Coordinates of C-alpha atoms in Angstrom, one line a residue:
Chain A
M1256 CA 20.0 6.1 14.2
K1257 CA 20.2 8.2 17.3
M1258 CA 21.2 7.4 20.5
N1259 CA 18.3 6.2 22.1
K1260 CA 17.3 7.7 25.3
F1261 CA 16.8 5.2 28.0
A1262 CA 20.3 6.4 29.6
L1263 CA 18.1 9.7 29.8
I1264 CA 14.8 7.8 31.7
L1265 CA 17.0 5.9 33.7
A1266 CA 19.0 8.8 35.3
I1267 CA 15.9 11.0 35.7
G1268 CA 15.0 7.4 37.8
F1269 CA 18.1 7.7 40.0
A1270 CA 17.4 11.3 40.3
F1271 CA 14.2 10.9 42.4
V1272 CA 15.7 8.2 44.0
A1273 CA 18.3 10.4 45.5
C1274 CA 15.8 12.8 46.1
D1275 CA 13.5 10.9 48.1
S1276 CA 13.6 11.6 51.9
D1277 CA 12.6 9.4 54.6
D1278 CA 9.1 10.8 55.8
E1279 CA 7.5 11.4 52.5
T1280 CA 6.1 8.5 50.6
P1281 CA 7.5 9.1 47.2
T1282 CA 5.2 9.1 44.5
P1283 CA 6.8 6.2 42.1
I1284 CA 7.0 6.5 38.3
V1285 CA 4.6 4.8 35.8
N1286 CA 6.4 4.7 32.6
T1287 CA 4.7 4.0 29.9
S1288 CA 4.6 3.2 25.9
V1289 CA 2.4 5.3 23.5
D1290 CA 1.0 3.6 20.5
F1291 CA 0.4 5.1 17.2
T1292 CA -2.3 4.5 14.2
F1293 CA -1.3 6.5 11.2
T1294 CA -4.3 7.1 8.5
Q1295 CA -5.0 8.4 5.5
N1296 CA -7.4 10.5 3.7
W1297 CA -8.6 12.9 1.2
D1298 CA -9.5 16.0 2.0
G1299 CA -11.0 14.5 5.0
A1300 CA -12.7 11.2 2.9
N1301 CA -11.0 8.0 4.6
I1302 CA -8.8 6.0 2.1
A1303 CA -9.2 2.4 2.8
N1304 CA -8.0 -0.6 0.5
S1305 CA -11.5 -0.9 -1.2
D1306 CA -10.5 3.1 -2.6
Y1307 CA -6.9 2.1 -4.0
E1308 CA -7.7 1.7 -7.7
T1309 CA -11.2 2.6 -7.5
T1310 CA -12.1 6.3 -6.2
T1311 CA -11.3 8.3 -8.3
Y1312 CA -10.0 11.9 -6.7
T1313 CA -9.4 15.4 -7.6
N1314 CA -6.6 17.3 -7.1
E1315 CA -6.3 20.6 -6.5
N1316 CA -5.4 21.4 -10.7
G1317 CA -8.8 19.6 -11.2
E1318 CA -7.0 16.2 -12.9
E1319 CA -8.8 13.4 -11.8
L1320 CA -6.9 10.0 -10.3
T1321 CA -6.6 7.2 -8.9
L1322 CA -4.5 5.8 -6.4
S1323 CA -2.7 2.6 -6.3
K1324 CA -0.7 2.7 -4.3
L1325 CA 1.0 4.8 -1.1
V1326 CA 4.1 3.5 0.8
Y1327 CA 6.1 6.2 3.5
L1328 CA 8.2 6.2 6.4
I1329 CA 8.2 8.0 9.5
S1330 CA 10.8 7.9 11.7
D1331 CA 12.1 9.5 15.4
I1332 CA 9.1 9.9 17.2
T1333 CA 9.9 12.0 19.7
F1334 CA 8.5 13.2 23.1
T1335 CA 9.3 16.7 25.2
N1336 CA 8.6 16.9 28.3
V1337 CA 7.8 20.8 29.9
A1338 CA 11.7 20.3 31.6
G1339 CA 12.9 20.2 27.7
D1340 CA 14.0 16.5 28.2
V1341 CA 13.8 14.7 24.8
F1342 CA 13.0 11.0 25.0
D1343 CA 13.6 9.2 21.4
A1344 CA 13.6 5.5 21.1
G1345 CA 15.5 6.2 17.8
D1346 CA 13.8 4.0 15.9
Y1347 CA 11.6 3.9 12.0
N1348 CA 8.2 2.6 10.8
L1349 CA 7.8 2.3 7.0
I1350 CA 3.7 2.3 6.2
D1351 CA 2.0 0.9 3.5
A1352 CA -1.1 2.7 3.6
R1353 CA -2.8 0.2 0.6
T1354 CA -2.1 -3.2 2.6
G1355 CA -2.4 -1.9 6.1
T1356 CA 1.0 -2.5 7.0
N1357 CA 2.8 -1.2 9.8
T1358 CA 0.1 1.5 10.3
S1359 CA -0.3 0.4 14.2
F1360 CA 2.9 1.6 15.5
T1361 CA 4.6 1.9 19.2
P1362 CA 8.2 3.0 19.4
N1363 CA 10.3 1.3 21.3
I1364 CA 10.7 3.2 24.4
E1365 CA 8.8 4.4 27.5
I1366 CA 8.6 7.3 29.0
P1367 CA 7.2 8.2 32.0
E1368 CA 3.6 9.4 32.0
G1369 CA 2.9 13.2 31.9
D1370 CA 2.2 16.3 29.3
Y1371 CA 4.5 15.9 26.5
T1372 CA 5.0 17.7 22.1
V1373 CA 5.0 14.2 20.3
S1374 CA 6.7 14.7 17.1
F1375 CA 8.3 12.7 14.1
T1376 CA 10.2 13.4 11.4
Y1377 CA 8.4 12.1 7.8
G1378 CA 11.2 10.0 5.5
F1379 CA 14.5 9.7 7.3
D1380 CA 16.7 13.3 8.3
D1381 CA 19.9 13.6 6.6
E1382 CA 21.6 11.8 10.0
D1383 CA 19.8 8.9 9.5
N1384 CA 19.6 8.9 5.4
I1385 CA 22.5 6.6 5.2
D1386 CA 23.0 4.2 2.5
L1387 CA 22.7 0.7 2.6
A1388 CA 22.9 1.3 6.9
Y1389 CA 19.4 -0.6 7.0
P1390 CA 18.7 -3.9 5.7
D1391 CA 15.1 -4.3 6.1
L1392 CA 14.1 -1.0 4.3
N1393 CA 16.4 -2.8 1.3
V1394 CA 14.4 -5.6 0.8
A1395 CA 10.6 -4.0 1.6
D1396 CA 8.5 -2.4 -0.1
N1397 CA 10.1 -2.8 -4.0
G1398 CA 13.2 -2.3 -2.4
W1399 CA 13.3 1.3 -0.6
G1400 CA 16.4 2.0 -1.3
V1401 CA 17.7 5.3 -3.1
P1402 CA 20.2 4.5 -6.3
V1403 CA 23.6 5.9 -5.6
P1404 CA 23.5 8.7 -8.2
L1405 CA 20.8 10.3 -6.8
G1406 CA 22.2 10.6 -3.2
G1407 CA 21.9 7.4 -1.8
G1408 CA 20.0 6.4 1.3
Y1409 CA 15.8 5.7 1.1
H1410 CA 12.8 6.7 -0.3
Y1411 CA 10.7 9.2 1.5
M1412 CA 7.3 8.1 0.2
R1413 CA 6.3 6.5 -3.0
L1414 CA 2.7 7.4 -3.8
E1415 CA 2.0 6.0 -7.4
G1416 CA -1.3 5.6 -9.3
K1417 CA -3.2 6.6 -12.9
Y1418 CA -4.4 10.2 -13.9
I1419 CA -7.0 11.3 -16.9
N1420 CA -4.3 14.0 -18.4
A1421 CA -5.0 16.8 -19.9
M1422 CA -5.2 15.2 -23.9
N1423 CA -7.9 13.0 -22.1
D1424 CA -5.6 10.3 -22.0
E1425 CA -5.4 7.7 -19.1
T1426 CA -1.7 8.1 -17.5
A1427 CA 0.4 6.6 -14.7
F1428 CA 2.4 9.1 -12.1
Q1429 CA 4.9 8.5 -9.5
F1430 CA 5.1 10.4 -7.2
H1431 CA 8.1 9.8 -5.2
N1432 CA 9.9 11.7 -2.9
I1433 CA 13.1 11.6 -1.3
R1434 CA 15.6 13.6 -0.6
A1435 CA 16.4 16.6 -3.6
N1436 CA 19.4 16.0 -6.1
R1437 CA 20.9 18.5 -7.9
H1438 CA 22.5 17.3 -11.4
S1439 CA 24.9 19.2 -13.4
S1440 CA 23.2 17.3 -16.1
L1441 CA 20.5 14.1 -16.7
P1442 CA 19.7 11.7 -16.4
P1443 CA 22.2 11.1 -13.5
G1444 CA 25.0 9.2 -13.5
P1445 CA 28.2 7.8 -11.8
T1446 CA 29.5 12.2 -11.7
T1447 CA 26.4 14.1 -12.2
L1448 CA 25.3 15.1 -8.6
V1449 CA 26.2 18.1 -7.1
E1450 CA 24.0 19.2 -4.0
L1451 CA 21.9 17.5 -2.5
R1452 CA 19.4 18.8 -0.1
D1453 CA 17.6 17.2 3.2
T1454 CA 14.2 17.4 2.7
S1455 CA 12.5 15.7 5.0
I1456 CA 9.8 17.1 7.3
E1457 CA 9.6 17.8 11.0
V1458 CA 5.9 17.0 11.9
N1459 CA 5.1 18.7 15.2
L1460 CA 1.7 16.7 16.8
G1461 CA 1.6 19.3 19.4
T1462 CA 1.1 18.9 23.2
I1463 CA -0.3 15.4 24.2
S1464 CA -0.9 14.5 27.9
V1465 CA 0.8 10.7 27.7
T1466 CA -0.6 8.3 30.4
T1467 CA -0.9 4.5 30.2
G1468 CA -2.4 3.0 27.5
T1469 CA -2.3 6.4 25.0
S1470 CA -3.0 6.0 21.3
I1471 CA -2.4 8.9 18.8
E1472 CA -3.6 9.3 15.6
V1473 CA -1.5 10.5 12.8
K1474 CA -2.7 11.5 9.5
M1475 CA -2.1 12.2 6.3
N1476 CA -4.5 14.6 3.9
V1477 CA -2.8 12.7 0.5
A1478 CA -4.8 16.1 -1.2
E1479 CA -2.0 18.3 -0.1
W1480 CA 0.5 17.0 -1.4
F1481 CA -1.4 18.3 -4.5
K1482 CA -2.5 21.7 -2.9
N1483 CA -0.4 23.7 -0.9
P1484 CA 1.5 26.1 -1.4
N1485 CA 2.1 24.5 -5.2
Q1486 CA -0.7 24.0 -7.2
W1487 CA 1.1 20.4 -8.6
D1488 CA -0.1 20.0 -12.4
L1489 CA 0.5 16.2 -13.0
N1490 CA 0.6 16.8 -16.2
V1491 CA 4.1 18.3 -16.2
L1492 CA 5.3 16.7 -12.7
F1493 CA 3.7 13.0 -13.0
S1494 CA 6.9 11.1 -14.1
V1495 CA 10.4 11.1 -13.3
L1496 CA 10.2 13.2 -10.3
M1497 CA 13.3 12.0 -8.2
P1498 CA 16.1 13.6 -10.0
N1499 CA 14.4 16.4 -10.0
F1500 CA 15.3 18.9 -8.0
D1501 CA 12.8 21.5 -8.0
A1502 CA 10.7 18.8 -7.8
Q1503 CA 11.4 17.6 -4.8
L1504 CA 11.7 20.8 -2.7
L1505 CA 8.2 21.5 -4.0
M1506 CA 6.9 18.4 -2.3
N1507 CA 8.9 19.5 0.6
E1508 CA 6.6 22.5 0.7
N1509 CA 3.6 20.8 0.4
G1510 CA 4.3 18.0 2.4
Q1511 CA 4.5 20.9 5.4
N1512 CA 0.5 20.4 6.2
V1513 CA -0.3 16.9 5.4
F1514 CA 0.5 15.6 8.5
S1515 CA -1.5 16.2 11.1
R1516 CA -3.1 15.1 15.0
G1517 CA -5.9 12.7 14.6
A1518 CA -7.7 11.7 17.8
V1519 CA -5.9 10.8 20.8
T1520 CA -7.3 7.5 22.5
V1521 CA -6.7 5.8 25.9
N1522 CA -7.1 2.0 26.3
P1523 CA -7.7 0.5 29.2
Chain B
M434 CA 3.6 -49.9 28.9
L435 CA 1.4 -47.1 29.0
L436 CA 0.9 -47.3 32.0
L437 CA 4.8 -47.6 33.1
S438 CA 5.4 -44.8 31.0
V439 CA 3.4 -42.5 32.9
C440 CA 4.6 -43.7 36.1
I441 CA 8.7 -42.8 34.4
T442 CA 6.6 -39.3 33.4
S443 CA 5.2 -38.5 36.7
C444 CA 8.8 -39.9 38.6
N445 CA 10.4 -37.5 36.3
T446 CA 11.9 -34.6 38.1
D447 CA 14.6 -32.8 36.5
S448 CA 16.8 -35.9 35.8
V449 CA 16.1 -37.0 33.1
T450 CA 16.7 -35.5 29.5
V451 CA 14.1 -37.0 26.8
D452 CA 15.7 -36.8 23.2
P453 CA 12.8 -35.8 20.8
N454 CA 14.5 -37.4 18.0
G455 CA 14.6 -41.1 19.9
G456 CA 18.4 -40.8 20.9
Y457 CA 19.1 -39.2 17.6
E458 CA 20.0 -35.8 17.2
P459 CA 20.3 -34.0 13.5
T460 CA 23.4 -31.9 13.2
P461 CA 22.9 -27.8 12.7
L462 CA 23.5 -26.3 9.4
T463 CA 24.4 -22.6 9.0
I464 CA 23.2 -21.3 5.6
E465 CA 26.0 -20.0 3.8
V466 CA 25.8 -16.8 3.4
P467 CA 27.6 -14.2 0.1
Q468 CA 28.8 -11.8 1.6
I469 CA 27.0 -8.9 -0.6
F470 CA 23.9 -10.5 1.6
E471 CA 25.4 -10.7 5.1
E472 CA 25.8 -6.4 4.6
R473 CA 23.1 -5.5 2.7
V474 CA 19.9 -7.9 3.9
P475 CA 18.0 -9.2 6.7
A476 CA 19.2 -12.6 7.6
P477 CA 17.4 -16.4 5.9
L478 CA 14.0 -17.2 6.7
I479 CA 14.3 -20.4 8.3
P480 CA 10.9 -21.7 10.0
A481 CA 10.8 -22.4 13.9
D482 CA 9.3 -25.6 12.9
N483 CA 12.2 -26.7 10.0
P484 CA 15.4 -25.7 11.1
M485 CA 18.4 -26.4 8.4
T486 CA 21.0 -29.7 9.4
V487 CA 23.2 -31.7 8.0
E488 CA 20.7 -34.7 7.8
G489 CA 17.7 -32.8 6.4
V490 CA 19.3 -30.9 3.3
A491 CA 20.7 -34.4 2.1
L492 CA 17.6 -36.0 2.7
G493 CA 16.1 -33.3 0.8
K494 CA 18.7 -33.6 -1.8
K495 CA 17.9 -37.2 -2.9
L496 CA 14.3 -36.3 -2.8
F497 CA 14.5 -33.8 -5.2
F498 CA 16.0 -35.7 -7.2
D499 CA 14.7 -38.2 -7.1
P500 CA 11.7 -39.4 -9.7
A501 CA 10.0 -41.7 -6.9
L502 CA 8.2 -38.6 -5.7
S503 CA 6.0 -38.8 -9.5
L504 CA 3.4 -41.5 -10.1
N505 CA 4.6 -43.6 -12.2
G506 CA 8.7 -42.7 -11.5
T507 CA 9.7 -40.7 -13.8
Q508 CA 10.1 -37.7 -12.9
A509 CA 11.8 -35.8 -10.3
C510 CA 11.2 -32.3 -9.4
A511 CA 15.2 -31.7 -11.1
D512 CA 13.8 -32.2 -14.1
C513 CA 11.9 -29.0 -15.0
H514 CA 14.4 -27.3 -11.8
R515 CA 17.4 -27.8 -13.8
P516 CA 20.9 -26.6 -11.5
E517 CA 22.8 -25.8 -15.1
N518 CA 19.5 -23.5 -15.4
A519 CA 19.7 -22.2 -12.4
F520 CA 16.9 -24.4 -11.6
T521 CA 14.4 -23.7 -13.8
D522 CA 13.3 -24.9 -17.0
P523 CA 14.4 -24.6 -20.0
R524 CA 11.2 -25.1 -22.4
Q525 CA 8.5 -23.0 -21.8
F526 CA 6.3 -25.1 -20.8
S527 CA 7.9 -28.1 -18.4
V528 CA 5.8 -31.6 -19.6
G529 CA 4.1 -34.1 -16.4
I530 CA 4.8 -37.0 -16.8
D531 CA 1.8 -37.6 -19.1
G532 CA 2.9 -35.3 -21.9
S533 CA 1.1 -32.5 -19.9
L534 CA 1.9 -29.4 -21.2
G535 CA 2.2 -26.5 -18.7
S536 CA 0.8 -22.8 -18.9
R537 CA 3.5 -20.9 -17.3
N538 CA 7.0 -21.3 -17.2
S539 CA 8.5 -22.9 -14.0
M540 CA 10.5 -20.5 -12.2
P541 CA 13.8 -20.4 -11.0
L542 CA 15.7 -21.5 -7.8
Q543 CA 17.9 -19.5 -6.3
N544 CA 17.9 -17.6 -2.8
L545 CA 14.3 -18.6 -1.9
A546 CA 15.5 -18.3 1.5
F547 CA 15.7 -14.6 1.3
N548 CA 11.7 -14.3 0.2
F549 CA 10.9 -12.3 2.9
K550 CA 7.2 -11.5 1.3
E551 CA 7.0 -15.3 1.6
R552 CA 5.1 -15.9 -1.1
F553 CA 5.8 -18.7 -4.3
F554 CA 4.4 -19.2 -7.2
W555 CA 4.1 -17.0 -10.2
D556 CA 0.7 -16.2 -8.7
G557 CA 2.5 -15.9 -4.4
R558 CA -0.9 -18.6 -4.3
A559 CA 2.3 -20.5 -1.7
L560 CA 2.4 -18.6 1.4
G561 CA 5.7 -20.6 2.4
L562 CA 8.3 -22.8 0.4
E563 CA 6.7 -26.1 1.9
E564 CA 3.5 -24.9 1.0
Q565 CA 4.8 -24.3 -2.3
I566 CA 6.5 -28.1 -2.8
F567 CA 2.9 -29.7 -1.8
E568 CA 1.5 -28.9 -5.2
P569 CA 3.7 -31.0 -8.0
V570 CA 3.7 -33.7 -6.3
T571 CA -0.1 -33.3 -6.8
N572 CA -0.6 -31.7 -10.1
P573 CA -1.9 -33.7 -12.4
I574 CA -0.2 -32.2 -15.4
E575 CA 3.0 -32.4 -13.3
M576 CA 3.6 -35.2 -11.4
D577 CA 0.0 -36.1 -11.0
N578 CA 0.9 -38.5 -7.5
T579 CA -0.3 -38.4 -4.8
W580 CA 0.8 -37.8 -0.9
P581 CA -0.3 -41.5 0.4
N582 CA 1.5 -43.0 -2.1
V583 CA 4.8 -41.1 -2.2
E584 CA 4.5 -41.9 1.5
N585 CA 4.4 -46.1 1.0
T586 CA 6.6 -45.4 -1.9
L587 CA 9.6 -44.0 0.0
Q588 CA 8.7 -45.9 2.8
E589 CA 9.0 -49.3 0.8
T590 CA 13.0 -47.7 -0.4
A591 CA 15.6 -49.1 1.2
G592 CA 17.7 -46.2 2.3
Y593 CA 14.6 -43.7 2.8
P594 CA 13.0 -44.7 6.5
L595 CA 16.9 -44.7 8.1
L596 CA 17.6 -41.2 6.9
F597 CA 13.9 -40.1 7.4
E598 CA 14.8 -41.1 11.3
R599 CA 18.3 -39.3 11.3
A600 CA 16.6 -35.6 9.8
F601 CA 13.5 -35.8 11.7
G602 CA 14.0 -38.8 14.1
S603 CA 11.0 -40.8 12.7
S604 CA 11.5 -43.9 10.2
T605 CA 7.6 -43.2 9.9
I606 CA 7.5 -40.7 6.8
D607 CA 4.8 -38.6 5.8
S608 CA 4.8 -36.0 3.9
V609 CA 5.4 -32.8 5.8
N610 CA 8.7 -34.0 6.6
V611 CA 9.6 -34.6 2.7
T612 CA 8.5 -31.3 1.9
K613 CA 10.3 -30.1 4.8
A614 CA 13.5 -31.8 3.6
I615 CA 13.1 -30.6 0.2
A616 CA 12.9 -27.5 1.7
Q617 CA 16.1 -27.8 3.2
F618 CA 17.5 -28.5 1.0
I619 CA 16.2 -25.8 -1.2
R620 CA 17.5 -22.9 1.1
T621 CA 21.0 -23.9 0.7
L622 CA 20.6 -23.0 -3.0
V623 CA 22.2 -19.1 -2.7
S624 CA 23.5 -17.4 -5.9
G625 CA 25.6 -14.3 -4.1
N626 CA 29.3 -14.6 -6.5
A627 CA 28.3 -13.0 -10.0
K628 CA 30.7 -10.1 -10.8
I629 CA 28.0 -7.8 -9.9
D630 CA 28.3 -8.8 -6.4
R631 CA 32.5 -8.8 -6.8
F632 CA 31.5 -5.0 -8.3
L633 CA 29.3 -4.0 -5.3
L634 CA 32.0 -5.5 -2.9
G635 CA 35.2 -3.5 -5.1
Q636 CA 36.3 -6.5 -6.4
E637 CA 36.1 -6.4 -9.8
E638 CA 35.6 -3.3 -12.4
L639 CA 32.5 -3.3 -14.7
T640 CA 33.4 -2.9 -18.4
T641 CA 32.3 1.0 -19.5
A642 CA 29.2 -0.8 -21.2
E643 CA 28.2 -2.3 -18.1
E644 CA 28.5 0.6 -16.3
N645 CA 26.4 2.6 -18.2
G646 CA 23.9 -0.4 -18.4
L647 CA 23.7 0.0 -14.2
A648 CA 23.2 3.4 -15.1
I649 CA 19.9 3.0 -17.7
F650 CA 18.8 0.6 -15.2
L651 CA 18.8 3.0 -12.1
D652 CA 17.6 5.8 -14.1
E653 CA 13.6 6.6 -14.1
S654 CA 13.8 8.0 -16.9
R655 CA 15.0 5.2 -19.0
G656 CA 15.5 1.9 -17.6
D657 CA 14.0 2.3 -14.2
C658 CA 14.6 -1.6 -13.9
F659 CA 15.0 -0.9 -9.9
H660 CA 11.7 -0.6 -8.8
C661 CA 10.7 -4.1 -9.1
H662 CA 14.7 -6.0 -9.8
G663 CA 16.6 -4.3 -7.3
L664 CA 19.6 -2.3 -6.7
P665 CA 23.1 -2.7 -5.4
S666 CA 21.1 -1.7 -1.7
N667 CA 19.2 -4.9 -2.5
P668 CA 21.2 -7.7 -4.4
L669 CA 18.2 -9.9 -4.2
W670 CA 17.6 -8.6 -7.6
T671 CA 13.8 -8.9 -7.3
D672 CA 11.0 -7.6 -4.8
N673 CA 10.0 -10.7 -4.8
A674 CA 6.0 -9.0 -5.6
F675 CA 3.6 -8.4 -8.1
H676 CA 3.1 -6.2 -10.9
N677 CA 1.2 -6.0 -14.5
N678 CA 4.0 -5.7 -16.7
G679 CA 1.8 -4.5 -19.9
L680 CA 2.1 -8.1 -21.3
D681 CA -1.2 -8.2 -22.5
E682 CA -4.2 -6.0 -23.3
I683 CA -6.6 -8.9 -22.8
I684 CA -5.4 -10.5 -19.4
T685 CA -6.4 -14.6 -19.8
D686 CA -4.3 -15.9 -17.0
R687 CA -4.9 -13.7 -13.7
G688 CA -1.8 -14.1 -11.5
L689 CA -2.4 -13.1 -8.7
G690 CA -5.6 -12.1 -9.0
G691 CA -6.9 -15.7 -9.5
F692 CA -5.4 -16.8 -6.1
T693 CA -6.8 -13.6 -4.2
G694 CA -9.7 -13.1 -6.1
D695 CA -9.5 -9.8 -6.6
P696 CA -9.9 -8.2 -10.1
R697 CA -7.3 -5.6 -9.0
E698 CA -5.1 -8.1 -9.0
F699 CA -5.7 -9.5 -12.1
G700 CA -2.6 -10.4 -14.4
L701 CA 0.1 -10.2 -11.9
F702 CA 3.1 -11.6 -11.7
K703 CA 5.8 -12.0 -9.3
S704 CA 9.0 -10.2 -10.5
G705 CA 11.7 -12.7 -11.4
T706 CA 15.2 -12.4 -9.9
L707 CA 17.8 -11.4 -12.6
R708 CA 20.5 -13.2 -10.8
N709 CA 21.8 -15.5 -13.8
I710 CA 19.1 -14.2 -16.0
E711 CA 21.6 -15.7 -19.1
F712 CA 20.4 -18.8 -18.3
T713 CA 16.5 -18.7 -16.8
G714 CA 15.4 -18.2 -20.2
P715 CA 12.7 -18.3 -21.7
Y716 CA 11.1 -15.5 -19.6
M717 CA 7.7 -14.1 -18.3
H718 CA 5.4 -15.8 -16.3
D719 CA 4.6 -17.9 -19.9
G720 CA 8.4 -18.1 -21.0
R721 CA 6.5 -16.0 -24.1
F722 CA 10.6 -14.5 -24.8
N723 CA 13.6 -16.7 -25.6
T724 CA 16.1 -13.8 -24.9
I725 CA 16.9 -11.0 -23.3
D726 CA 16.6 -8.8 -26.2
E727 CA 13.2 -9.3 -26.3
V728 CA 12.4 -8.7 -23.2
I729 CA 14.4 -5.4 -23.3
N730 CA 12.8 -5.0 -26.8
H731 CA 9.6 -5.6 -24.4
Y732 CA 9.8 -2.9 -22.2
S733 CA 11.1 -0.5 -24.3
E734 CA 8.6 -0.3 -27.3
G735 CA 5.9 -3.4 -26.4
L736 CA 4.1 -2.6 -23.7
K737 CA 0.9 -3.3 -23.5
F738 CA -1.9 -1.3 -21.9
S739 CA -5.1 -3.6 -19.3
E740 CA -6.6 -2.2 -16.9
T741 CA -4.4 -2.9 -13.5
I742 CA -0.7 -2.0 -15.7
D743 CA 1.8 -1.2 -13.0
P744 CA 1.6 3.0 -13.0
L745 CA 5.8 2.3 -12.9
M746 CA 5.3 0.4 -16.7
K747 CA 5.5 4.8 -18.1
K748 CA 4.7 6.3 -21.9
V749 CA 2.9 2.9 -22.3
A750 CA 0.7 5.0 -25.0
E751 CA 4.0 5.0 -26.2
G752 CA 4.5 1.0 -26.0
G753 CA 7.8 1.9 -23.0
V754 CA 10.6 3.8 -22.8
Q755 CA 12.0 3.8 -26.4
L756 CA 15.4 3.0 -25.4
S757 CA 18.3 3.4 -28.0
E758 CA 20.2 0.1 -29.5
E759 CA 23.1 1.4 -27.6
D760 CA 21.4 1.1 -24.5
K761 CA 19.5 -1.6 -24.9
A762 CA 23.2 -3.2 -25.5
D763 CA 24.8 -1.8 -22.4
L764 CA 21.3 -2.9 -20.2
K765 CA 22.3 -6.8 -21.6
A766 CA 25.7 -6.2 -21.1
F767 CA 24.8 -5.4 -17.3
L768 CA 23.0 -7.8 -17.0
L769 CA 24.9 -10.9 -17.9
T770 CA 26.8 -9.5 -15.0
F771 CA 24.5 -11.5 -12.7
S772 CA 25.6 -15.1 -14.0
D773 CA 27.1 -16.6 -11.2
L774 CA 28.5 -20.3 -12.3
E775 CA 30.1 -20.9 -8.6
F776 CA 26.6 -21.4 -8.3
I777 CA 25.7 -22.9 -12.1
N778 CA 28.2 -25.6 -11.2
N779 CA 28.2 -26.1 -7.6
P780 CA 28.6 -29.5 -7.6
A781 CA 26.6 -29.7 -3.8
F782 CA 23.8 -28.3 -5.9
R783 CA 24.2 -31.4 -8.9
N784 CA 22.6 -35.0 -8.2

């Protein structure tokens, strides 16, 4: 992972001390951690545990579907202050929306109170998407790794469920998002991989005033994966999407508007 | 006496060290972690209240092979968890002390210290290894004993009080320490030296058939085994999670759902590890398949739809992913690379 920025904080702290004059009382720098909560909705309707496998949603293409799994990875939550200083713990968080596991997350960094542009990476960017690098992820969920013939590294998301197809049959879908990988021929094998493309997404949550106890909600609108700009036809793209280069690019495009900032609160 | 103790305690500053084990300190033991695990999975889970010790493991091993745990003294853990079968039972259903048959196949015992989800049994109803060990002893169709009876039997058996004292600092035997000792022994049952491990470490080549089998295993359009049974980055070769893998149209054994009460989990069972699959048949929670070929055929063309079937089970309407006969043979060849003879034949794991 990227080098953390504790050193930068330390340097800023020293700078303040160095500039201190004898006849002024310096304003103490208050450092704080920032909490995040990750929520999921379908076009605004909250998705709770009880909705999995029970609530029917209709996607933009008109297919009725239910969800059974939604697990996704975020990394590199970054705080950039007005001076351009970057604070980034360089850590990651795997969220299991159905079970509620890791829907609360506090990056391992404390930053001075103030205004920041807050951003994160959905998935791992190529710098961090290193095969075998994270033992905890290797055994997380159903094993979060991606097979080497598909480029290795780690999944970004597993969204699974069932939908009613054009023949009116209930059919499973596996909307698995990974780094796009193109092959000379399919099925993929040890020698078929010809191109990898980083399809992680940089998500900007805008400017947020951070004080002690700040908590930021990050919302995922699941419907957006099937909507904009590409109207997703599950009858065509419902399975074996991992080695499908074009499908991964479409997911990347649709993923641009999936995340948004929710409530920003300050806990006492 | 009590007064004296209080007095000593009261007068104690920092010069007296109290040994919680009554004068005997068991010897700490570190589980031998295979290189492949060292590199790719987190460290083994050892409960803070049951640290591994040489004495604890030795006691646990003795208990594991001792029929004294059963009501009539005829059945040990090892009778249904046989070392030569990766500690499972080659019979479809194990037979209890009175001849009763179980309804599920005995689970293999290997790499359980690496079960990071910490749910045990096919239906996940035990939330820790120690908790799991409590059950077979009192299950009426297994050992059919009571824990007070076990405690009394062991207490009166020459040698055990001393072994318990050495392992846990008390010669008074209780059920908690019995399960702790057995859990310690089971946590030493680590398998990580099969051909697949040596291949992944660059120490041995796969045959062409095995290599093709690996490709099928990792291919979403054919085997897609890796989404439940691990991949080279998860060399446990199980996700330790629960799935309905399309065995039945009508669910009679509710599995995980029987424990949680959640209808969405009816018919879900834990993914078995593929390690030593050559020795762990029969397969599935109810041991319905006798051979690896039958298992492969199930996923290829034998899937059955039911409400809770896992979305990872593809092409259910067609019965499965329709592997060619050549692909089936290659997949089987690959699965046989999970055999770890060092584990199967390890004298430290035998009685």
